[in-house]
The first five atom37 places (N, CA, C, CB, O) and aatype in JSON, in Angstrom:
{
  "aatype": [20, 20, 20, 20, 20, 20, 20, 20, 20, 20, 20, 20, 20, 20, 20, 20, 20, 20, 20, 20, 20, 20, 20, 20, 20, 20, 20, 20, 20, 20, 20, 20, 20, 20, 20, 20, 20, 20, 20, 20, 20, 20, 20, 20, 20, 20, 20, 20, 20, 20, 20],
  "atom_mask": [
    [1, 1, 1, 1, 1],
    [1, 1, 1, 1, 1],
    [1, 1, 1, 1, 1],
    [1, 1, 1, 1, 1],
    [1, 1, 1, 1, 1],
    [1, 1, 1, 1, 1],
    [1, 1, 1, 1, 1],
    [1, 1, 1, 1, 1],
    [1, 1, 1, 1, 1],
    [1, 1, 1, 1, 1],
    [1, 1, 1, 1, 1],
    [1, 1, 1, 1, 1],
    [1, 1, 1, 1, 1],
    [1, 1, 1, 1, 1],
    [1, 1, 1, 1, 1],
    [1, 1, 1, 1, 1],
    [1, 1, 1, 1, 1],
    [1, 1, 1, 1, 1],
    [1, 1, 1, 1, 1],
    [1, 1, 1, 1, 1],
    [1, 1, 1, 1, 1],
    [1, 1, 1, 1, 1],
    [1, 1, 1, 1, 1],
    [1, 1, 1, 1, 1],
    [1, 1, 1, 1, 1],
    [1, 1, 1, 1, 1],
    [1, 1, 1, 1, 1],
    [1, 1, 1, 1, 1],
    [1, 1, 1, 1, 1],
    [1, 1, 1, 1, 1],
    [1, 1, 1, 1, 1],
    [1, 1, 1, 1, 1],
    [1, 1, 1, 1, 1],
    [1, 1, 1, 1, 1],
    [1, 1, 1, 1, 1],
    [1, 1, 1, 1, 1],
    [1, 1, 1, 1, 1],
    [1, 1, 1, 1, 1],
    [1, 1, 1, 1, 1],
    [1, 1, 1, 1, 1],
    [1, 1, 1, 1, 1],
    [1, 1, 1, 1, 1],
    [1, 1, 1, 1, 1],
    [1, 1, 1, 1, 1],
    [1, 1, 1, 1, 1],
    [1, 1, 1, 1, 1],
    [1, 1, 1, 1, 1],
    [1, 1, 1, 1, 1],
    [1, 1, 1, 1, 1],
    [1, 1, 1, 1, 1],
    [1, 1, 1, 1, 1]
  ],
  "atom_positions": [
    [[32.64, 46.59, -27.29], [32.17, 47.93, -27.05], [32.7, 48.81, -28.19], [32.63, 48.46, -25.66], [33.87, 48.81, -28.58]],
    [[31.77, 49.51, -28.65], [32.26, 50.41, -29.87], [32.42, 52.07, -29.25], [30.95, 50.31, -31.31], [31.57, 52.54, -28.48]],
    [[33.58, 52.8, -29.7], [33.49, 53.81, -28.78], [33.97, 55.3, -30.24], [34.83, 53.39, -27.1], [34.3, 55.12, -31.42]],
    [[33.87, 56.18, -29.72], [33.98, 57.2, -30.22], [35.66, 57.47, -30.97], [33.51, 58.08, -29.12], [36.03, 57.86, -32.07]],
    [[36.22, 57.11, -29.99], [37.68, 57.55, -30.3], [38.48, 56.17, -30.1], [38.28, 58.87, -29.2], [39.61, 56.36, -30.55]],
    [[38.38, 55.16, -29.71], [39.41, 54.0, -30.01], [38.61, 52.83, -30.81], [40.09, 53.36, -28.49], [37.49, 52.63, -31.28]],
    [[39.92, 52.14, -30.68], [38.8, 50.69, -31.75], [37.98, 50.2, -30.77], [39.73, 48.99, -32.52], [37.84, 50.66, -29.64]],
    [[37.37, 49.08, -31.32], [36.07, 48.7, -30.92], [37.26, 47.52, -29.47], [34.74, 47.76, -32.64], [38.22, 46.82, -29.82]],
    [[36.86, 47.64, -28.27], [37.19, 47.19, -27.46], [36.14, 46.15, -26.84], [37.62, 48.11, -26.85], [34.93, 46.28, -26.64]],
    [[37.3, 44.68, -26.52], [36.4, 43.51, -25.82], [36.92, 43.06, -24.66], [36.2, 42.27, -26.64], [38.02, 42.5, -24.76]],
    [[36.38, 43.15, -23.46], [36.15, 42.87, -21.97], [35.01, 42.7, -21.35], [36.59, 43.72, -21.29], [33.94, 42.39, -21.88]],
    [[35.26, 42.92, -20.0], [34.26, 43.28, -18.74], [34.46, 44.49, -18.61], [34.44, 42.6, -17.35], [35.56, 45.03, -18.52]],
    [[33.16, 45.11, -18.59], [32.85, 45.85, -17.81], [32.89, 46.16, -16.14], [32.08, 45.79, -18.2], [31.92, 45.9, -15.43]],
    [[34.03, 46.71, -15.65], [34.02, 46.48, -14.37], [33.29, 47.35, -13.75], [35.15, 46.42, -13.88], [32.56, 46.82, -12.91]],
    [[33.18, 48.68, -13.85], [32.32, 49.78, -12.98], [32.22, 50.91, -14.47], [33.42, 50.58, -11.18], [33.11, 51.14, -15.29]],
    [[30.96, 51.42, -14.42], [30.26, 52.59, -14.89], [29.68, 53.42, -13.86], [29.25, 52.23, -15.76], [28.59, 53.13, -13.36]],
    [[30.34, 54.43, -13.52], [29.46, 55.33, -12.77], [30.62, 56.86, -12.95], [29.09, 54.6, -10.85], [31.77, 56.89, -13.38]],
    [[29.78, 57.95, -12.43], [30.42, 59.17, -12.71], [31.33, 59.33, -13.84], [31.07, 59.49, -11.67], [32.55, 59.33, -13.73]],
    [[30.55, 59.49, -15.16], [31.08, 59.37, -16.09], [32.11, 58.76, -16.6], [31.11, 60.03, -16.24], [32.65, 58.97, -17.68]],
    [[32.44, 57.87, -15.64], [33.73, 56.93, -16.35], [33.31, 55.71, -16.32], [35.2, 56.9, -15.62], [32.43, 55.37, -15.53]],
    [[34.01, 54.65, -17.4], [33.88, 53.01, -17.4], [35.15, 52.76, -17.35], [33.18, 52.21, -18.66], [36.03, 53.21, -18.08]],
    [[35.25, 51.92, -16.33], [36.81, 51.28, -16.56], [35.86, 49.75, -17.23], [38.17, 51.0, -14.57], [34.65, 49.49, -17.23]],
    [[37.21, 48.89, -17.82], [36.85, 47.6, -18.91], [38.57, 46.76, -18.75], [36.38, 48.38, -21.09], [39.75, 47.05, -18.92]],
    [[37.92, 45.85, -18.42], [39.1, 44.84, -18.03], [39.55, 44.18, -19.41], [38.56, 43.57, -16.87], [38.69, 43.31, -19.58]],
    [[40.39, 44.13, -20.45], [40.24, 42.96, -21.1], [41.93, 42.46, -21.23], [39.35, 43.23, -22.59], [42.75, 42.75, -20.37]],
    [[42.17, 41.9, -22.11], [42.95, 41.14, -22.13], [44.56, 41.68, -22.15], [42.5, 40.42, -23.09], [45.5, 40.95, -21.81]],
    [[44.71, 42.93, -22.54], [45.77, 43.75, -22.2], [45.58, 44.64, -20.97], [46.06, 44.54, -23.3], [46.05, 45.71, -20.59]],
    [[44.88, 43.93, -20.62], [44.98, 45.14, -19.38], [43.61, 45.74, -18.76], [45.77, 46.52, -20.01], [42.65, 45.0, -18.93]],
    [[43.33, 47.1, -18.0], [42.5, 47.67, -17.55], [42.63, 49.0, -18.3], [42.56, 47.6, -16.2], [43.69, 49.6, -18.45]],
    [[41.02, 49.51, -18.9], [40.79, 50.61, -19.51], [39.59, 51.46, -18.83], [40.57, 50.27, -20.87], [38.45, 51.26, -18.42]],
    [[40.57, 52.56, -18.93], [39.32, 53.78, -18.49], [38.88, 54.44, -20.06], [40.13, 55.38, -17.21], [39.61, 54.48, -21.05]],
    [[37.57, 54.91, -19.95], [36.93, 55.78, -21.11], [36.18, 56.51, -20.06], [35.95, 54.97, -22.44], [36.05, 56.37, -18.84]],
    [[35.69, 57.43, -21.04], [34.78, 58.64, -21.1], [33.4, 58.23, -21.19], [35.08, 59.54, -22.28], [33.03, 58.15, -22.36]],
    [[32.44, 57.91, -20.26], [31.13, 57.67, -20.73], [30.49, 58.09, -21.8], [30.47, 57.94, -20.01], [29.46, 57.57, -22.22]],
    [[31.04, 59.03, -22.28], [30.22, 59.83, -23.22], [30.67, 59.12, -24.43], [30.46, 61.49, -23.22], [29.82, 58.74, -25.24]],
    [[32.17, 58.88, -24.68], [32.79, 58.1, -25.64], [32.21, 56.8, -25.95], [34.04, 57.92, -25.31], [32.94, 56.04, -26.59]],
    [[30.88, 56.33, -25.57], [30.59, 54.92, -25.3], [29.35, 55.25, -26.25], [30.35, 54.29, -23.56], [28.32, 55.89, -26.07]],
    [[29.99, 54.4, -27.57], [28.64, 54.52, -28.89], [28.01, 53.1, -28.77], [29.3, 54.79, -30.89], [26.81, 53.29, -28.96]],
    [[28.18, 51.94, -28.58], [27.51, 50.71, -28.13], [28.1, 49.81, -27.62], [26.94, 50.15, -28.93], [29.28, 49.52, -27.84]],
    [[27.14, 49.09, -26.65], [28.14, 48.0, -25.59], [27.16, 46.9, -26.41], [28.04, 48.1, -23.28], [26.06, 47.34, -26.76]],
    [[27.55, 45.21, -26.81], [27.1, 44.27, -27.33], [27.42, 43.46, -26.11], [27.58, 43.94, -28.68], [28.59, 43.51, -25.73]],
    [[26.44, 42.62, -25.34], [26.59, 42.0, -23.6], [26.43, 40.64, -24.51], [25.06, 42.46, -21.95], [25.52, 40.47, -25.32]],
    [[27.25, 39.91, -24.3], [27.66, 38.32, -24.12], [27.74, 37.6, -23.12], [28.7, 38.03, -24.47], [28.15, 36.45, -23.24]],
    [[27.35, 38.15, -21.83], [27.04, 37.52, -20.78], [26.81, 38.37, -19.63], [27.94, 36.64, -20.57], [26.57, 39.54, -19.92]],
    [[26.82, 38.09, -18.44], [26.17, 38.35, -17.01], [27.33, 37.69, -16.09], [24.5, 37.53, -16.77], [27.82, 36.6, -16.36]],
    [[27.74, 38.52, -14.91], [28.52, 37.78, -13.68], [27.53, 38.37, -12.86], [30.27, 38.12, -13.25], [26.72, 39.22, -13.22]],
    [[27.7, 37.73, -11.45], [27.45, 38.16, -10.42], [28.59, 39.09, -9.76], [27.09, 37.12, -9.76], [29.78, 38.81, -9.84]],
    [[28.02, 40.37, -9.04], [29.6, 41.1, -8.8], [30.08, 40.31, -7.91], [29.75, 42.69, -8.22], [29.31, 39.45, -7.49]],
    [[31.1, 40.35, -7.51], [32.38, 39.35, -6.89], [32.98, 38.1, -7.38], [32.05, 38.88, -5.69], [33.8, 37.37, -6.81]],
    [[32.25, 37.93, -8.9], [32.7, 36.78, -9.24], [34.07, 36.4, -10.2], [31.66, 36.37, -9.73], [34.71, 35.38, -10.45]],
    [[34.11, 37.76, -10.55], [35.37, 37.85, -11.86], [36.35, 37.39, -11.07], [35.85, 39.48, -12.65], [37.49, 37.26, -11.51]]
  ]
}
């Protein structure tokens, strides 16, 4: 995910809604700013409940 104000960050996407994304990756859990969100590149698909 490429974003406005941090480096380019790689996870899951756990929830987008009301202007926030939280993003699971490997240090941890991240919240952003929807608006801060300049491109997401999708490498795959879960079903929700599966992570």
């Amino acid at each position: 995910m490429e974003t406005k104000s941090t480096q380019p960050l790689e996870g899951i996407v756990t929830e987008w809604e009301e202007g926030r994304v939280k993003i699971a990756t490997n240090e941890g859990e991240r919240q952003l700013n929807a608006d801060d969100v300049r491109q997401v590149i999708l490498i795959g698909f879960t079903r929700k409940g599966e992570l």
